[in-house]
Every structure is written in C-alpha cells, then in structure tokens.
PDB file of C-alpha atoms in Angstrom:
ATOM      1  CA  UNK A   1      94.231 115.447  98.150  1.00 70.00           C
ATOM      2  CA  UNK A   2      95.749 113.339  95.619  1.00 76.00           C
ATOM      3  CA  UNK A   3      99.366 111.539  96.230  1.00 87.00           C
ATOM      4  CA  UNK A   4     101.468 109.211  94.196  1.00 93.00           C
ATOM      5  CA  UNK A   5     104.124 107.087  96.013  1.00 95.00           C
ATOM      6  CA  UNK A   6     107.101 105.532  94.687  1.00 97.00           C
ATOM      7  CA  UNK A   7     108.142 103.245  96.530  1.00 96.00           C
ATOM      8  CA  UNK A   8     111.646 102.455  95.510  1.00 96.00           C
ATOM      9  CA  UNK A   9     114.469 105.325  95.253  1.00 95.00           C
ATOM     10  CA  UNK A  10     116.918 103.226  93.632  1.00 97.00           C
ATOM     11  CA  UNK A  11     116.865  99.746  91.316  1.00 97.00           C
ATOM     12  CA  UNK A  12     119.545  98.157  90.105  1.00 97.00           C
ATOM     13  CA  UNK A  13     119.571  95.928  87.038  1.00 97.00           C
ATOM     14  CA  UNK A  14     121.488  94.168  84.686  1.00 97.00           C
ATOM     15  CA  UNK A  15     121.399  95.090  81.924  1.00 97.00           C
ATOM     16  CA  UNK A  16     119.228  92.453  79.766  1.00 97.00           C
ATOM     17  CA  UNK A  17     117.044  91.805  82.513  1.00 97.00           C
ATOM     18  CA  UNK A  18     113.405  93.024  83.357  1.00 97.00           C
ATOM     19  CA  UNK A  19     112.333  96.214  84.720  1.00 97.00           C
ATOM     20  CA  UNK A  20     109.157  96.979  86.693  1.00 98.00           C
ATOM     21  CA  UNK A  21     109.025 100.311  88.729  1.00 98.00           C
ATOM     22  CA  UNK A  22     106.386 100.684  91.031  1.00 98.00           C
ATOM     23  CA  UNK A  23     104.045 103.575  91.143  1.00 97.00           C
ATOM     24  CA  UNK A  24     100.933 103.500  93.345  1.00 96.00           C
ATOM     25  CA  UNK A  25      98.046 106.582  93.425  1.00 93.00           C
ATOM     26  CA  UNK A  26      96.005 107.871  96.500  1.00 89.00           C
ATOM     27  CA  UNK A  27      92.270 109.418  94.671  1.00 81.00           C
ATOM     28  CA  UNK A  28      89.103 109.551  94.489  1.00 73.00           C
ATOM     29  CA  UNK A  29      88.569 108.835  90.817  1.00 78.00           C
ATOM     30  CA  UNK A  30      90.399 107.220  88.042  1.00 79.00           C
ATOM     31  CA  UNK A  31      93.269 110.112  87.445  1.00 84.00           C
ATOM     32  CA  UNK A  32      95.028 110.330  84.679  1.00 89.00           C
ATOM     33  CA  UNK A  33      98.428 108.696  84.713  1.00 92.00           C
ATOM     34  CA  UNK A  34     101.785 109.280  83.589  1.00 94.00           C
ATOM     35  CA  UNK A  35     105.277 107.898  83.356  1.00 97.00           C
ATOM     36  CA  UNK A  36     108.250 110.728  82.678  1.00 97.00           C
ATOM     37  CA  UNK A  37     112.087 109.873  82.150  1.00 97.00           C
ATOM     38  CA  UNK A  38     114.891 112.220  83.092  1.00 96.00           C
ATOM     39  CA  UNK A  39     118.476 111.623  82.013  1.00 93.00           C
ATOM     40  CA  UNK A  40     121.030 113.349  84.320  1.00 88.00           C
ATOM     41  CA  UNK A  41     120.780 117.128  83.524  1.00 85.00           C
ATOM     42  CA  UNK A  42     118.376 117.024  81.160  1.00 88.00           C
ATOM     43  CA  UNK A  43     114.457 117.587  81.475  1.00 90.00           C
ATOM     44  CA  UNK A  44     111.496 115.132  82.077  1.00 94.00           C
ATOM     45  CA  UNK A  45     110.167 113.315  78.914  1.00 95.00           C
ATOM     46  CA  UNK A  46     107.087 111.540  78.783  1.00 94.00           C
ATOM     47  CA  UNK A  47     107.581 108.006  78.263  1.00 96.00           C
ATOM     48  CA  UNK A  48     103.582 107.208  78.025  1.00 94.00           C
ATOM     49  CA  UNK A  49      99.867 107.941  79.045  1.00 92.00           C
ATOM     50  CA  UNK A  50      96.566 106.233  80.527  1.00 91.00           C
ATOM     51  CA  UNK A  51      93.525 108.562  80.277  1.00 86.00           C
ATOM     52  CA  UNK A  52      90.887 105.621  79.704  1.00 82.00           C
ATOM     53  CA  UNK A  53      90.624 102.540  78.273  1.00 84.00           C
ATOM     54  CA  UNK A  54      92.906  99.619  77.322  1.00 87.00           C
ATOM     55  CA  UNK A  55      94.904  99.251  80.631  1.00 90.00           C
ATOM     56  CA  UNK A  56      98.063  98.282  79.321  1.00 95.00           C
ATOM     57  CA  UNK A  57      99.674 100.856  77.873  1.00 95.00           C
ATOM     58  CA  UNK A  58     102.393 101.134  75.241  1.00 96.00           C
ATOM     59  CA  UNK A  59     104.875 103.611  75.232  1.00 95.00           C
ATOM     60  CA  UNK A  60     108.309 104.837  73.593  1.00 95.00           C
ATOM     61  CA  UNK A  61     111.492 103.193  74.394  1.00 95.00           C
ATOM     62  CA  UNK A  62     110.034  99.366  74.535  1.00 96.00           C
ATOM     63  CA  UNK A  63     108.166 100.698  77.608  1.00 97.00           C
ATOM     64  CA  UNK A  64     105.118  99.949  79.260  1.00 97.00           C
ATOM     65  CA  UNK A  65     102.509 100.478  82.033  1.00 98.00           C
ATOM     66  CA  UNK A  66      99.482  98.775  83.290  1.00 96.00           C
ATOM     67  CA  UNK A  67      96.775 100.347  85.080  1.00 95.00           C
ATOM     68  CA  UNK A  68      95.392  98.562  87.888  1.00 94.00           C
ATOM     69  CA  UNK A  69      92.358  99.911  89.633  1.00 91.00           C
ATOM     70  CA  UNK A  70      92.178  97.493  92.157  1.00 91.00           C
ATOM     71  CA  UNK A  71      95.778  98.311  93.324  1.00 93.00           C
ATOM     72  CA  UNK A  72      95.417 101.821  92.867  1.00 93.00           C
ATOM     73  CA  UNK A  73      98.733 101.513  90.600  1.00 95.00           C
ATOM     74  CA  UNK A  74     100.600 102.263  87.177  1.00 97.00           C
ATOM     75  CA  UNK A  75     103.619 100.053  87.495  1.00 98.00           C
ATOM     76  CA  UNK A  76     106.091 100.942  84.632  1.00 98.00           C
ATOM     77  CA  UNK A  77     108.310  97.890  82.770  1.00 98.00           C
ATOM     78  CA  UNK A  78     110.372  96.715  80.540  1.00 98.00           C
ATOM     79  CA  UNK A  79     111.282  93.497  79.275  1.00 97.00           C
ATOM     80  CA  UNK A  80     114.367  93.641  78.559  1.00 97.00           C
ATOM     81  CA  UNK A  81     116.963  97.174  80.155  1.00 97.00           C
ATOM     82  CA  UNK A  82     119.609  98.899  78.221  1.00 96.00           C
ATOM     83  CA  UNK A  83     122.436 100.267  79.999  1.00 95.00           C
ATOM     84  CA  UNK A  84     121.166 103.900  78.240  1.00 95.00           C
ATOM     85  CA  UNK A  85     117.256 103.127  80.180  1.00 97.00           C
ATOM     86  CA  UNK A  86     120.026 104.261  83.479  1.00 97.00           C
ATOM     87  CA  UNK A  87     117.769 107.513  84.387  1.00 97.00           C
ATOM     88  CA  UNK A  88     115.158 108.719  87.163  1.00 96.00           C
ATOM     89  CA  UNK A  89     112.113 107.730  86.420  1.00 98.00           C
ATOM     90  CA  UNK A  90     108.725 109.931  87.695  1.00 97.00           C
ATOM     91  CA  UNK A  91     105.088 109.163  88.307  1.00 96.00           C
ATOM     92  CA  UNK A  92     102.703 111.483  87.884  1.00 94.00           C
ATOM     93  CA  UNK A  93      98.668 111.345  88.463  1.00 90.00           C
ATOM     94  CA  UNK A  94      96.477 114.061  87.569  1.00 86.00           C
ATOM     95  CA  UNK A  95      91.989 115.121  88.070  1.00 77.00           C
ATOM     96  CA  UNK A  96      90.079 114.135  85.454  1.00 72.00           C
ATOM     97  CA  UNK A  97      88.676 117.460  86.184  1.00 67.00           C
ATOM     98  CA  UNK A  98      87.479 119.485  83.507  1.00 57.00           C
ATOM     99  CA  UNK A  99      90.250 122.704  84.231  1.00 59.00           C
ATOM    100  CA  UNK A 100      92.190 121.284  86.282  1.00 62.00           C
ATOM    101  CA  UNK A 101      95.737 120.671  84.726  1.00 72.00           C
ATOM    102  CA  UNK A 102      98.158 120.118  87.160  1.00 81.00           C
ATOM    103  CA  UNK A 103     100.377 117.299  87.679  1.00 87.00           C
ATOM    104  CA  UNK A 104     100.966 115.644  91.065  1.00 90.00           C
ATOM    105  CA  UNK A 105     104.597 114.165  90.643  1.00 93.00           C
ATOM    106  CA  UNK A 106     105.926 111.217  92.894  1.00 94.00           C
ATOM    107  CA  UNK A 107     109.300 111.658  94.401  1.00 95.00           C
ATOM    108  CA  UNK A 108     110.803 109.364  91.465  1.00 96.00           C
ATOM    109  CA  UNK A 109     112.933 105.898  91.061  1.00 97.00           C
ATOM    110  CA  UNK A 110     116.862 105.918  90.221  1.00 96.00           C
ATOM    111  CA  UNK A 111     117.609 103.188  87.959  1.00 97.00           C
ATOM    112  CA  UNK A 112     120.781 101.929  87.647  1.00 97.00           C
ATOM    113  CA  UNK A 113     122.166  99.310  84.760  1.00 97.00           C
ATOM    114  CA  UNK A 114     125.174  97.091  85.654  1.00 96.00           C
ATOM    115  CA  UNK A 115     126.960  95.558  82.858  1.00 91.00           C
TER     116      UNK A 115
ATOM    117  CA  UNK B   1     110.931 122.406  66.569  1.00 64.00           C
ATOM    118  CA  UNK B   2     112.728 123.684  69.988  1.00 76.00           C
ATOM    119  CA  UNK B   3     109.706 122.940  72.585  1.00 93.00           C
ATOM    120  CA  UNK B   4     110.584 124.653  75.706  1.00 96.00           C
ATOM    121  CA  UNK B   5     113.116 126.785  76.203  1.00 96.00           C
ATOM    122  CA  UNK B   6     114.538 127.803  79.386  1.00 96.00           C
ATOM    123  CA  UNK B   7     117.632 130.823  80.142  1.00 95.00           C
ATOM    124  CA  UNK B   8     119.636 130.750  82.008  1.00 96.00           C
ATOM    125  CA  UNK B   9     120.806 127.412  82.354  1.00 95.00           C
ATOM    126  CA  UNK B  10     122.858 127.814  85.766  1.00 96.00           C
ATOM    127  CA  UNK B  11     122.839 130.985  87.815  1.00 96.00           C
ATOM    128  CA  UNK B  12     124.925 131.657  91.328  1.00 97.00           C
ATOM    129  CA  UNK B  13     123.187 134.289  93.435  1.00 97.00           C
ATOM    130  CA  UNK B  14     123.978 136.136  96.538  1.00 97.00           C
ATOM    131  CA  UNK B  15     121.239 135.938  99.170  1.00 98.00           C
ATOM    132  CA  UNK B  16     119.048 138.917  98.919  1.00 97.00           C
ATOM    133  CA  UNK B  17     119.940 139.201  94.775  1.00 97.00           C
ATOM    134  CA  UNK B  18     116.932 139.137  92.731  1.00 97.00           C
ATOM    135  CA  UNK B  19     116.892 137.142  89.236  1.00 96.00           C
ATOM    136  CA  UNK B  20     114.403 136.433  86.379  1.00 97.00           C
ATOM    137  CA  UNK B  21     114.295 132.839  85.344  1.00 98.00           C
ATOM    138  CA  UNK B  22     113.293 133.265  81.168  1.00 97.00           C
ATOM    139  CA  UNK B  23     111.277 130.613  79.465  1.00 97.00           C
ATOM    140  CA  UNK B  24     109.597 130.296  76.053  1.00 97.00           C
ATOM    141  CA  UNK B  25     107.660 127.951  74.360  1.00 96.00           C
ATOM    142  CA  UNK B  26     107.006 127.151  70.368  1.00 95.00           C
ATOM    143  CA  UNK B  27     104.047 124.580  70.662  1.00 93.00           C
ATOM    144  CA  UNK B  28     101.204 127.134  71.385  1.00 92.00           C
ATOM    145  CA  UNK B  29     100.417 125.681  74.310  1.00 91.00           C
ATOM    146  CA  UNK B  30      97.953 127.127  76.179  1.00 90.00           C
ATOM    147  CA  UNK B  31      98.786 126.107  79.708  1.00 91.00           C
ATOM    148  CA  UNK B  32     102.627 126.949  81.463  1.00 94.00           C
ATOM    149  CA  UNK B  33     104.297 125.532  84.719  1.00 95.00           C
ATOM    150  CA  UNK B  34     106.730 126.151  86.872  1.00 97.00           C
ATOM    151  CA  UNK B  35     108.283 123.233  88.922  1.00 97.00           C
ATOM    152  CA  UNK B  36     111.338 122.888  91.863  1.00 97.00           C
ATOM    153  CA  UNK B  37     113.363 120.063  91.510  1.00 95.00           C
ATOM    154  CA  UNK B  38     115.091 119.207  95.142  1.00 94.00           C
ATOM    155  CA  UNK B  39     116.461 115.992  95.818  1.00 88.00           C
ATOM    156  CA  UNK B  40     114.281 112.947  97.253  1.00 85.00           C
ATOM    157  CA  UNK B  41     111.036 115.458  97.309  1.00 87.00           C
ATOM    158  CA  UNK B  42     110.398 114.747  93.183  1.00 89.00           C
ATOM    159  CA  UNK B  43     108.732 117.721  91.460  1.00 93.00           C
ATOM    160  CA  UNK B  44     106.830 120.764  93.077  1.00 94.00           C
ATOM    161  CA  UNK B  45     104.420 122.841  91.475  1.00 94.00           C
ATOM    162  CA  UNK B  46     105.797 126.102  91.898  1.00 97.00           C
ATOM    163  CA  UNK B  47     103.144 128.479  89.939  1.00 96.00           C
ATOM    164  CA  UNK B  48     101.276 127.461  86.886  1.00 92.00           C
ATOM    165  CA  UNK B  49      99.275 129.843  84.100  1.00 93.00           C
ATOM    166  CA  UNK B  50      96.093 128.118  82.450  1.00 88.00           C
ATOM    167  CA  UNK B  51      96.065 131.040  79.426  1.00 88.00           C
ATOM    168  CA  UNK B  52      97.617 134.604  78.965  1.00 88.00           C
ATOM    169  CA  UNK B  53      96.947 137.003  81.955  1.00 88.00           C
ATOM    170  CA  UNK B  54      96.176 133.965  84.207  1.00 91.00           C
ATOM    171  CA  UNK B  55      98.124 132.864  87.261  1.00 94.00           C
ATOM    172  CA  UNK B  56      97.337 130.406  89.641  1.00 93.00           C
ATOM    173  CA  UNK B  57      99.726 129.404  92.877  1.00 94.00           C
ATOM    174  CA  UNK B  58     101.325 126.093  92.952  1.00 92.00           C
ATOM    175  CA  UNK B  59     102.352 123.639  96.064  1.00 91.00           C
ATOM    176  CA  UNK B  60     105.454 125.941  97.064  1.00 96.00           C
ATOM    177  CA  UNK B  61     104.678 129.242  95.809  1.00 97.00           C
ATOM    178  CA  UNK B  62     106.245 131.927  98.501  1.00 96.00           C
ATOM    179  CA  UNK B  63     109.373 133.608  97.621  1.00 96.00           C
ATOM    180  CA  UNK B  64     108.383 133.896  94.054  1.00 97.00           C
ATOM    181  CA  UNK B  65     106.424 136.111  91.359  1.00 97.00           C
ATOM    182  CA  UNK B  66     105.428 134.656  87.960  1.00 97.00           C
ATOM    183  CA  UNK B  67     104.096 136.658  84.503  1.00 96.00           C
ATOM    184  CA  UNK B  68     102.669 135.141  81.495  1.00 96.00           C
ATOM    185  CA  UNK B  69     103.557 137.791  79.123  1.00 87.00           C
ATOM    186  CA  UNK B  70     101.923 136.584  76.624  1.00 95.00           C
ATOM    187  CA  UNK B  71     101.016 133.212  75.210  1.00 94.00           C
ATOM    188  CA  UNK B  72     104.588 131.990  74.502  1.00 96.00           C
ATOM    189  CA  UNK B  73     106.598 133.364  77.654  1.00 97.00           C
ATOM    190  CA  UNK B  74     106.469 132.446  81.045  1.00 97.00           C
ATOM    191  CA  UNK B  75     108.649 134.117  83.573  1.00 97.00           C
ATOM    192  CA  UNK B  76     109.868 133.299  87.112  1.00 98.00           C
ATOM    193  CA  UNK B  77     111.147 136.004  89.485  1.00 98.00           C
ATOM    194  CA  UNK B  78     112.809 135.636  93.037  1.00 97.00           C
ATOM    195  CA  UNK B  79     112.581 138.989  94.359  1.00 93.00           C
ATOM    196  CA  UNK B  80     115.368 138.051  97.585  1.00 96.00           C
ATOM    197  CA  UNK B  81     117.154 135.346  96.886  1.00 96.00           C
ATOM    198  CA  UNK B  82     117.407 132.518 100.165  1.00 97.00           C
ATOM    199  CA  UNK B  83     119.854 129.555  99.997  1.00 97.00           C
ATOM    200  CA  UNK B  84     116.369 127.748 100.558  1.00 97.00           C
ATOM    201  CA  UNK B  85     115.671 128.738  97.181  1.00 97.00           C
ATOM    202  CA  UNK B  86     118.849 126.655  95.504  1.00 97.00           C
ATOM    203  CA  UNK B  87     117.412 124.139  93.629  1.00 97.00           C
ATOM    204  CA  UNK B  88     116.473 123.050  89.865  1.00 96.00           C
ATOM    205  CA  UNK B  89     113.819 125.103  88.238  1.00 98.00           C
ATOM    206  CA  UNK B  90     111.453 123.031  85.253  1.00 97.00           C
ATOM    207  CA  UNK B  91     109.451 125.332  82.892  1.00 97.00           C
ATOM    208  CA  UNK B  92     106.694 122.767  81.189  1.00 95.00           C
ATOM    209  CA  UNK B  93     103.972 123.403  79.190  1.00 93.00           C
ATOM    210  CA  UNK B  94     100.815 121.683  78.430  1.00 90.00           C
ATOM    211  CA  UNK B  95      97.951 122.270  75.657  1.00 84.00           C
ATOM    212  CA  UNK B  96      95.476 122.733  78.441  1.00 71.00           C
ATOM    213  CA  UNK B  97      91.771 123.291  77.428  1.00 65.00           C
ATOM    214  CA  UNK B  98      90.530 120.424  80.178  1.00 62.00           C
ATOM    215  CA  UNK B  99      91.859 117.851  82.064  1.00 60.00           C
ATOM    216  CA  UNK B 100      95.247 117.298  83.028  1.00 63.00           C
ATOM    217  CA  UNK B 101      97.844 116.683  79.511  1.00 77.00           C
ATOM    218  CA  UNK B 102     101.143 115.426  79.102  1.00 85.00           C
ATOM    219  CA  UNK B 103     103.683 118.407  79.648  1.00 90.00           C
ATOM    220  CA  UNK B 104     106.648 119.141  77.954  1.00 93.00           C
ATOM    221  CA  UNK B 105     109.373 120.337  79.952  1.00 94.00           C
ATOM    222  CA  UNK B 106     112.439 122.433  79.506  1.00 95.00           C
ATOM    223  CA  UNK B 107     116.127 121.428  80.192  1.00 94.00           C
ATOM    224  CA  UNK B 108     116.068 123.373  83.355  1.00 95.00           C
ATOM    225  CA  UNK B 109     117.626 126.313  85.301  1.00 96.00           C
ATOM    226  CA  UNK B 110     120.454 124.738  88.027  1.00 96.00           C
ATOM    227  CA  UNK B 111     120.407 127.901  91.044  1.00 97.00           C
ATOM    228  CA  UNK B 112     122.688 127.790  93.848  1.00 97.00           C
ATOM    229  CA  UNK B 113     122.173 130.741  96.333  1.00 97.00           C
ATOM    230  CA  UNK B 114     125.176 131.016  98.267  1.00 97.00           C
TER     231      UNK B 114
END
C-alpha cells in the first residue's frame, strides 16, 4: 500500500530564512505528488503539483518542490519564510492509476515563524 | 466562484444523536471526498464518490453513511453519534476522469460529541 511520511511535526524559522519540509513516499511507481497548506481553521489549499516531467516544481506563494526518485521524496521549500507561510503543511501521493483518485495524505508539518 | 461549501461549520452532539454533515460544490467536479481531520494522524479518507450514484468506502469508513445526490452535493451522515467520532470533517472535490487530481477542499465541519 502506498504511505507518505513526514518526518518533522514541527519547524521553527525565522522569519527571512529558508524553508525545506521533508516529505518522503513508500510505492511502487512514480505517484503523483502534492503539497497542500492549511491556515488554522481554514481548509487545505494546494500549494503545487508533480505528475511528470520537469522535477522541480514551481508553485504559488514563492514555493517549491523537487521530485527525487532516487530518495523516494518531494521535499517542499522556500527561500526566503514570511511570518504569514506560519501554517500546517500536508503531503500527499496518489496511483497513477487510470480511476483511481484518492489521495494518501501524510500526517503533516507545523511551521512556525519567529520574528 | 465559492468552490466547496460545507454546513454546518461546528456542531455539538450528544452520543447516540444522529446529524447530516451538508456539502456542495460549484466546479462540476466529477469526483467528491470525505476526509477526518484528528490531530497527529493527518487526513483520512472517510468515503469518496467517483460520479453521481457512486460510492466507494474510504480508510475509516464505519460509523458513517454517505449520498451523492446528485452531481453537486455530497452528504455525510452519522447515524449514532460516538465521542470517537469528534473530529474535523473536509468535504473536497476533484475533476476525476483518471488518475489522482488536485482537490479542492471545503473550510470544514468542527464536531465535538460529548
């Protein structure tokens, strides 16, 4: 069965400083990949996407994630944090299967900014 | 455009009350989820619905009923409420038609069974 681990619950950063969030898949295949955002009491957004291709990928917020096969991982970062990137932050993997839609979520980072 | 919309948005139940959890999407999306939010244990796939008429369990599916009314609405029914069943409920919806897609998710139902 497929898994995705996360394996930090909670980073702290300053705020200015560089963000990588760790995110590493258990499958068979290449799945497809996804990083969500939540903001306390709100719902998850998708930050950005890997189906295929180009294995850096670009997403909103200044964000980005690079697939590594190799590693079996999506690592999320960020150059540079705002003190509004404070959020959970959610991995998800899912089959490149052909009617097969759902999401495997990991169990998600808390980021923290300090000023 | 409102995406996903999800009623109530917090409920307090008394074990053994039974509760509909409403949600409604604008996007016609074909494919509709149900997730449990509980802390440290990240999302779980509750019940999802690939088209109208379609229902397929999830990861964590006992103790609930689902019914795609049609291709906007998605409901979410605990028969008997337990205090098990306190948690934060995600409606999400996905274009479906193959392969996994980005969902878009609801602001969420916060239920406390007491």
């Amino acid at each position: 069965a497929q898994s995705v681990t996360q394996p930090d619950i909670h980073i702290t950063v300053s705020e200015g400083a560089s963000l990588e969030l760790r995110c590493n898949y258990s499958y068979g295949a290449t799945p497809y990949l996804f990083w969500y955002v939540q903001s306390p009491g709100q719902g998850l957004q998708l930050l950005l996407k890997y189906f295929s291709g180009d294995t850096l990928v670009q997403g909103i917020k200044g964000f980005e994630a690079e697939f590594k096969r190799s590693q079996s991982s999506f690592n999320l970062r960020k150059p540079s944090v705002h003190w509004s990137d404070a959020a959970e932050y959610f991995c998800a993997v899912g089959p490149p299967n052909f009617g097969n839609e759902k999401l495997t979520f990991g169990t998600g980072t808390r980021l923290t900014i300090i000023p | 455009n409102a995406g996903v919309t999800q009623t109530p948005k917090f409920q307090v139940l008394k074990t053994g009350q039974s509760m509909t959890l409403q949600c409604a999407q604008d996007m016609n999306h074909n494919s509709m989820y149900w997730y449990r939010q509980d802390p440290g244990m990240g999302l779980r796939l509750i019940y999802y619905s690939a088209s109208e008429g379609t229902t397929d369990k999830g990861e964590v599916p006992n103790g609930y009923n689902v019914s795609r009314l049609n291709k906007r609405e998605f409901s979410l029914r605990l028969e008997s409420a337990a205090p098990s069943q306190t948690s934060v409920y995600f409606c999400a919806s996905s274009e479906g038609g193959g392969g996994p897609r980005a969902h878009t998710f609801g602001s969420g139902t916060r239920l406390t069974v007491v």
